């Protein structure tokens, strides 16, 4: 039986703080059916295998309470999916500050190095519905809840630094334009259609973010390898009441990576849960993902150096304000129950703790209303914060009462303040008694109520240029390819022309390259590209960690594979922490090799690298068209890996397969060939660290 203990209300009293306490609290609500007998929701033991009928073939009886109990609950099992960010995956973990940051903030979780503050993170795509594929091109959400000893702090960010629009009142417009067409509900989970590009082309403040989403940033390879951004400028306020502006950043210690568009689409068919499984697997195997939390700090007196500071369509370049790392988050526990935790977690931008404050960014201000509102719609009650995943760890005391699904039993008759009857409890927490610190921000003197946008928003193009200019040639090519696909899916010529016009204001070369692919006349130059660049934006230039932990490698085999050669590479990679699988024609034991994937169950897009060991009999089988491989699956495996710029290796007779798959090049191109796998181990490992050999990518000829 579940133990709904005293943790329910005052968790701090009953359970203490920290990740252990958080686990115990969730555990207190967990239910296990082991060694029990079936009951109704009222606890009555029943046999509910058959409905109650008047005779075996007779009419069902209204009085069948066991049937009603079961079916009624089933009928109500779903709650509305999130209107955006419906598809997501969550994990638990903890955050630890690197040092005492009291000079910056009064926030407890940033002032106590060594203290582990529990966190829950949910990654998501934006546009798709709950069952949509993980690898669609989209912005991804990166929402983190800190269960601090001073209440919940929800940092609800994205993996892309800027946002499409600067004013929350435009949010329904952009989302409606990106969602499937209302007439047909097609297409699912992406912006490659007319209405999205109609909006982007008509509202050029979106272009900076559109370029991020169309580059590798929109097709993450792994959620363990994405940056996170708070997007808005926030305030930190210290105990002395001094405030600074900050931009929050998460930087993954696993490095950054992205998929190629061809790869992303194929994975979408082969394994729609690609990102979820990647995260679950790494955590289950103890390869805990880590992300560093940092801030760009802008002193209040320097704010006017960055006139776009409160405009979320812009970022503050890291070349001007570097990121100061504050601490590290480790994700170390998978959820026990997807619905209870990942689905019911109710992130709200307005959940903030002392030492952190909002700014006048109008997108942020609008979000403060939208999130609590949407959670009431999803959970059908203002009491959604009483759900186990949503309860603050430090206990809740106030005079709020009642409402749907109230689970607390409040004592006494006093539910107002001030009160003599209850000794004026709960007492007011002044700012100097641990209460939330309201920063006494000055309001613009003589300001009038006005529905107008701030002038920095009018500069749509300089940061779009900054982003474009900061990409490598290969990243630019991926962005052009992405745009050709997406704009090319717009049937309406006017939509395509307007989009090319917007791109032309960023960079004429970019616009001409895309135009050439979507049947729009090549535009003349209308603007000069400033040529400005900044650091931290390119995925390719981000250093990779010097190990191959969690890298996935397929070893292609068939009966006749040289077992010694295959085992040498397998054992080496496994020892180095990679996730290695033997792929063969059938599952199970194959001459001493344990085959865990077949050429039907998997494909090279699901791996980081491919290796073909020696064994002439096996290679004959893998390369000859026969009933086992009617479409030359092993060759396609290697061809795809080559096309997607992944490391490829082969030893002995395995080299023949590479030749037939038209794999060219040597070690500098990521192709490792030798007599025996044991001679290639270190080289192959370094290729895996490098991840991709972009020089294999076909670039546009100069136009
Ligand atoms: Fe939002 C969900 C991120 C602008 C309204 N948003 C949601 C989630 C993330 C973001 C990560 C999913 C949270 C989860 O995992 O449960 N949203 C952002 C970012 C934005 C942004 C980084 C710009 C900086 N959002 C934004 C605006 C509005 C909303 C301007 C409305 C005015 N967002 C919502 C919402 C959602 C949501 C409707 C849907 C489901 C939910 O809240 O829980 O309230």
PDB file of N, CA and C and ligand atoms in Angstrom, residues 82-85 122-124 140-143 156-158 163 167-169 171-172 229-232 312 342 345-347 363 366-367 370-371 374-375 378, ligand 1:
ATOM      1  N   UNK A  82       0.002  19.048 -24.244  1.00  0.00           N
ATOM      2  CA  UNK A  82       0.416  20.447 -24.243  1.00  0.00           C
ATOM      3  C   UNK A  82       0.150  21.050 -25.624  1.00  0.00           C
ATOM      4  N   UNK A  83      -0.337  22.289 -25.663  1.00  0.00           N
ATOM      5  CA  UNK A  83      -0.670  22.906 -26.960  1.00  0.00           C
ATOM      6  C   UNK A  83       0.589  23.113 -27.794  1.00  0.00           C
ATOM      7  N   UNK A  84       1.695  23.355 -27.126  1.00  0.00           N
ATOM      8  CA  UNK A  84       3.022  23.272 -27.759  1.00  0.00           C
ATOM      9  C   UNK A  84       3.897  22.414 -26.849  1.00  0.00           C
ATOM     10  N   UNK A  85       4.982  21.888 -27.389  1.00  0.00           N
ATOM     11  CA  UNK A  85       5.910  21.040 -26.612  1.00  0.00           C
ATOM     12  C   UNK A  85       5.226  19.769 -26.093  1.00  0.00           C
ATOM     13  N   UNK A 122      12.807  18.397 -18.589  1.00  0.00           N
ATOM     14  CA  UNK A 122      12.007  17.839 -19.686  1.00  0.00           C
ATOM     15  C   UNK A 122      12.465  18.493 -20.993  1.00  0.00           C
ATOM     16  N   UNK A 123      12.911  17.637 -21.921  1.00  0.00           N
ATOM     17  CA  UNK A 123      13.256  18.096 -23.268  1.00  0.00           C
ATOM     18  C   UNK A 123      12.039  17.839 -24.155  1.00  0.00           C
ATOM     19  N   UNK A 124      11.842  18.680 -25.159  1.00  0.00           N
ATOM     20  CA  UNK A 124      10.628  18.509 -25.973  1.00  0.00           C
ATOM     21  C   UNK A 124      10.840  19.072 -27.371  1.00  0.00           C
ATOM     22  N   UNK A 140      13.842  22.846 -29.959  1.00  0.00           N
ATOM     23  CA  UNK A 140      13.575  21.918 -28.859  1.00  0.00           C
ATOM     24  C   UNK A 140      13.538  22.658 -27.527  1.00  0.00           C
ATOM     25  N   UNK A 141      12.622  22.233 -26.673  1.00  0.00           N
ATOM     26  CA  UNK A 141      12.533  22.830 -25.345  1.00  0.00           C
ATOM     27  C   UNK A 141      13.526  22.182 -24.405  1.00  0.00           C
ATOM     28  N   UNK A 142      14.024  22.947 -23.470  1.00  0.00           N
ATOM     29  CA  UNK A 142      14.962  22.473 -22.446  1.00  0.00           C
ATOM     30  C   UNK A 142      14.481  23.119 -21.141  1.00  0.00           C
ATOM     31  N   UNK A 143      13.552  22.427 -20.471  1.00  0.00           N
ATOM     32  CA  UNK A 143      12.935  23.006 -19.276  1.00  0.00           C
ATOM     33  C   UNK A 143      13.502  22.323 -18.039  1.00  0.00           C
ATOM     34  N   UNK A 156      12.574  27.668 -17.971  1.00  0.00           N
ATOM     35  CA  UNK A 156      11.889  27.040 -19.107  1.00  0.00           C
ATOM     36  C   UNK A 156      12.479  27.611 -20.399  1.00  0.00           C
ATOM     37  N   UNK A 157      13.530  26.964 -20.877  1.00  0.00           N
ATOM     38  CA  UNK A 157      14.264  27.496 -22.021  1.00  0.00           C
ATOM     39  C   UNK A 157      14.156  26.624 -23.248  1.00  0.00           C
ATOM     40  N   UNK A 158      14.923  26.984 -24.238  1.00  0.00           N
ATOM     41  CA  UNK A 158      14.990  26.256 -25.503  1.00  0.00           C
ATOM     42  C   UNK A 158      16.434  25.924 -25.824  1.00  0.00           C
ATOM     43  N   UNK A 163      14.393  33.942 -29.838  1.00  0.00           N
ATOM     44  CA  UNK A 163      13.034  33.463 -30.088  1.00  0.00           C
ATOM     45  C   UNK A 163      12.466  34.185 -31.321  1.00  0.00           C
ATOM     46  N   UNK A 167       7.081  39.705 -28.809  1.00  0.00           N
ATOM     47  CA  UNK A 167       5.934  40.064 -27.977  1.00  0.00           C
ATOM     48  C   UNK A 167       5.025  38.847 -27.841  1.00  0.00           C
ATOM     49  N   UNK A 168       4.663  38.526 -26.589  1.00  0.00           N
ATOM     50  CA  UNK A 168       3.875  37.315 -26.332  1.00  0.00           C
ATOM     51  C   UNK A 168       2.540  37.320 -27.069  1.00  0.00           C
ATOM     52  N   UNK A 169       2.056  38.489 -27.427  1.00  0.00           N
ATOM     53  CA  UNK A 169       0.744  38.540 -28.084  1.00  0.00           C
ATOM     54  C   UNK A 169       0.813  37.925 -29.490  1.00  0.00           C
ATOM     55  N   UNK A 171       2.470  35.096 -30.030  1.00  0.00           N
ATOM     56  CA  UNK A 171       2.764  33.668 -29.892  1.00  0.00           C
ATOM     57  C   UNK A 171       1.709  32.774 -30.561  1.00  0.00           C
ATOM     58  N   UNK A 172       0.421  33.018 -30.331  1.00  0.00           N
ATOM     59  CA  UNK A 172      -0.573  32.171 -31.021  1.00  0.00           C
ATOM     60  C   UNK A 172      -0.435  32.238 -32.540  1.00  0.00           C
ATOM     61  N   UNK A 229      19.181  27.505 -23.457  1.00  0.00           N
ATOM     62  CA  UNK A 229      19.221  28.957 -23.266  1.00  0.00           C
ATOM     63  C   UNK A 229      17.967  29.407 -22.508  1.00  0.00           C
ATOM     64  N   UNK A 230      18.158  30.303 -21.564  1.00  0.00           N
ATOM     65  CA  UNK A 230      16.996  30.895 -20.888  1.00  0.00           C
ATOM     66  C   UNK A 230      16.276  31.884 -21.796  1.00  0.00           C
ATOM     67  N   UNK A 231      16.899  32.252 -22.893  1.00  0.00           N
ATOM     68  CA  UNK A 231      16.422  33.159 -23.942  1.00  0.00           C
ATOM     69  C   UNK A 231      16.277  34.596 -23.428  1.00  0.00           C
ATOM     70  N   UNK A 232      15.432  34.807 -22.426  1.00  0.00           N
ATOM     71  CA  UNK A 232      15.223  36.171 -21.931  1.00  0.00           C
ATOM     72  C   UNK A 232      16.418  36.628 -21.098  1.00  0.00           C
ATOM     73  N   UNK A 312      13.969  39.505 -27.011  1.00  0.00           N
ATOM     74  CA  UNK A 312      14.342  38.084 -27.071  1.00  0.00           C
ATOM     75  C   UNK A 312      14.597  37.564 -28.481  1.00  0.00           C
ATOM     76  N   UNK A 342       6.645  12.869 -16.257  1.00  0.00           N
ATOM     77  CA  UNK A 342       6.947  13.693 -17.431  1.00  0.00           C
ATOM     78  C   UNK A 342       5.700  14.408 -17.968  1.00  0.00           C
ATOM     79  N   UNK A 345       4.279  16.993 -15.078  1.00  0.00           N
ATOM     80  CA  UNK A 345       5.107  18.097 -14.595  1.00  0.00           C
ATOM     81  C   UNK A 345       4.578  19.386 -15.236  1.00  0.00           C
ATOM     82  N   UNK A 346       4.382  20.369 -14.386  1.00  0.00           N
ATOM     83  CA  UNK A 346       3.722  21.608 -14.853  1.00  0.00           C
ATOM     84  C   UNK A 346       4.702  22.768 -14.723  1.00  0.00           C
ATOM     85  N   UNK A 347       5.548  22.904 -15.735  1.00  0.00           N
ATOM     86  CA  UNK A 347       6.527  23.995 -15.698  1.00  0.00           C
ATOM     87  C   UNK A 347       5.818  25.339 -15.854  1.00  0.00           C
ATOM     88  N   UNK A 363       7.947  39.410 -24.031  1.00  0.00           N
ATOM     89  CA  UNK A 363       7.690  37.986 -24.269  1.00  0.00           C
ATOM     90  C   UNK A 363       7.660  37.254 -22.920  1.00  0.00           C
ATOM     91  N   UNK A 366       4.501  38.025 -20.904  1.00  0.00           N
ATOM     92  CA  UNK A 366       3.329  37.283 -21.387  1.00  0.00           C
ATOM     93  C   UNK A 366       3.381  35.827 -20.956  1.00  0.00           C
ATOM     94  N   UNK A 367       4.575  35.266 -20.932  1.00  0.00           N
ATOM     95  CA  UNK A 367       4.721  33.854 -20.528  1.00  0.00           C
ATOM     96  C   UNK A 367       4.336  33.657 -19.062  1.00  0.00           C
ATOM     97  N   UNK A 370       0.777  32.787 -19.255  1.00  0.00           N
ATOM     98  CA  UNK A 370       0.335  31.656 -20.072  1.00  0.00           C
ATOM     99  C   UNK A 370       0.544  30.290 -19.411  1.00  0.00           C
ATOM    100  N   UNK A 371       1.649  30.131 -18.694  1.00  0.00           N
ATOM    101  CA  UNK A 371       1.974  28.783 -18.203  1.00  0.00           C
ATOM    102  C   UNK A 371       1.039  28.301 -17.087  1.00  0.00           C
ATOM    103  N   UNK A 374      -2.257  27.464 -18.704  1.00  0.00           N
ATOM    104  CA  UNK A 374      -2.324  26.235 -19.497  1.00  0.00           C
ATOM    105  C   UNK A 374      -2.287  25.001 -18.580  1.00  0.00           C
ATOM    106  N   UNK A 375      -1.603  25.102 -17.446  1.00  0.00           N
ATOM    107  CA  UNK A 375      -1.539  23.929 -16.549  1.00  0.00           C
ATOM    108  C   UNK A 375      -2.907  23.648 -15.935  1.00  0.00           C
ATOM    109  N   UNK A 378      -4.681  21.757 -18.520  1.00  0.00           N
ATOM    110  CA  UNK A 378      -4.210  20.372 -18.666  1.00  0.00           C
ATOM    111  C   UNK A 378      -4.620  19.505 -17.477  1.00  0.00           C
TER     112      UNK A 378
HETATM  113 FE1  LIG B   1       6.493  28.236 -24.091  1.00  0.00          FE
HETATM  114  C1  LIG B   1       5.491  25.191 -23.061  1.00  0.00           C
HETATM  115  C2  LIG B   1       9.785  27.217 -23.935  1.00  0.00           C
HETATM  116  C3  LIG B   1       7.500  31.255 -25.424  1.00  0.00           C
HETATM  117  C4  LIG B   1       3.349  29.384 -23.884  1.00  0.00           C
HETATM  118  N1  LIG B   1       7.452  26.527 -23.607  1.00  0.00           N
HETATM  119  C5  LIG B   1       6.852  25.380 -23.193  1.00  0.00           C
HETATM  120  C6  LIG B   1       7.851  24.396 -22.897  1.00  0.00           C
HETATM  121  C7  LIG B   1       9.065  24.962 -23.172  1.00  0.00           C
HETATM  122  C8  LIG B   1       8.803  26.318 -23.596  1.00  0.00           C
HETATM  123  C9  LIG B   1      10.422  24.331 -23.005  1.00  0.00           C
HETATM  124  C10 LIG B   1       7.588  22.978 -22.449  1.00  0.00           C
HETATM  125  C11 LIG B   1       7.638  22.847 -20.957  1.00  0.00           C
HETATM  126  C12 LIG B   1       7.496  21.398 -20.577  1.00  0.00           C
HETATM  127  O1  LIG B   1       8.416  20.623 -20.878  1.00  0.00           O
HETATM  128  O2  LIG B   1       6.477  21.059 -20.007  1.00  0.00           O
HETATM  129  N2  LIG B   1       8.275  29.041 -24.662  1.00  0.00           N
HETATM  130  C13 LIG B   1       9.510  28.505 -24.410  1.00  0.00           C
HETATM  131  C14 LIG B   1      10.525  29.489 -24.693  1.00  0.00           C
HETATM  132  C15 LIG B   1       9.883  30.608 -25.130  1.00  0.00           C
HETATM  133  C16 LIG B   1       8.466  30.341 -25.097  1.00  0.00           C
HETATM  134  C17 LIG B   1      12.014  29.279 -24.515  1.00  0.00           C
HETATM  135  C18 LIG B   1      10.464  31.929 -25.555  1.00  0.00           C
HETATM  136  C19 LIG B   1      11.503  32.457 -24.996  1.00  0.00           C
HETATM  137  N3  LIG B   1       5.589  29.983 -24.604  1.00  0.00           N
HETATM  138  C20 LIG B   1       6.179  31.110 -25.100  1.00  0.00           C
HETATM  139  C21 LIG B   1       5.206  32.174 -25.190  1.00  0.00           C
HETATM  140  C22 LIG B   1       4.017  31.645 -24.743  1.00  0.00           C
HETATM  141  C23 LIG B   1       4.283  30.278 -24.383  1.00  0.00           C
HETATM  142  C24 LIG B   1       5.487  33.571 -25.675  1.00  0.00           C
HETATM  143  C25 LIG B   1       2.671  32.287 -24.596  1.00  0.00           C
HETATM  144  C26 LIG B   1       2.432  33.557 -24.479  1.00  0.00           C
HETATM  145  N4  LIG B   1       4.721  27.400 -23.642  1.00  0.00           N
HETATM  146  C27 LIG B   1       3.554  28.085 -23.559  1.00  0.00           C
HETATM  147  C28 LIG B   1       2.431  27.265 -22.984  1.00  0.00           C
HETATM  148  C29 LIG B   1       3.108  25.882 -22.775  1.00  0.00           C
HETATM  149  C30 LIG B   1       4.538  26.150 -23.206  1.00  0.00           C
HETATM  150  C31 LIG B   1       1.174  27.286 -23.783  1.00  0.00           C
HETATM  151  C32 LIG B   1       2.450  24.703 -23.438  1.00  0.00           C
HETATM  152  C33 LIG B   1       2.452  23.598 -22.448  1.00  0.00           C
HETATM  153  C34 LIG B   1       2.940  24.176 -21.229  1.00  0.00           C
HETATM  154  O3  LIG B   1       3.131  25.517 -21.416  1.00  0.00           O
HETATM  155  O4  LIG B   1       3.145  23.578 -20.204  1.00  0.00           O
HETATM  156  O5  LIG B   1       2.011  27.821 -21.775  1.00  0.00           O
END
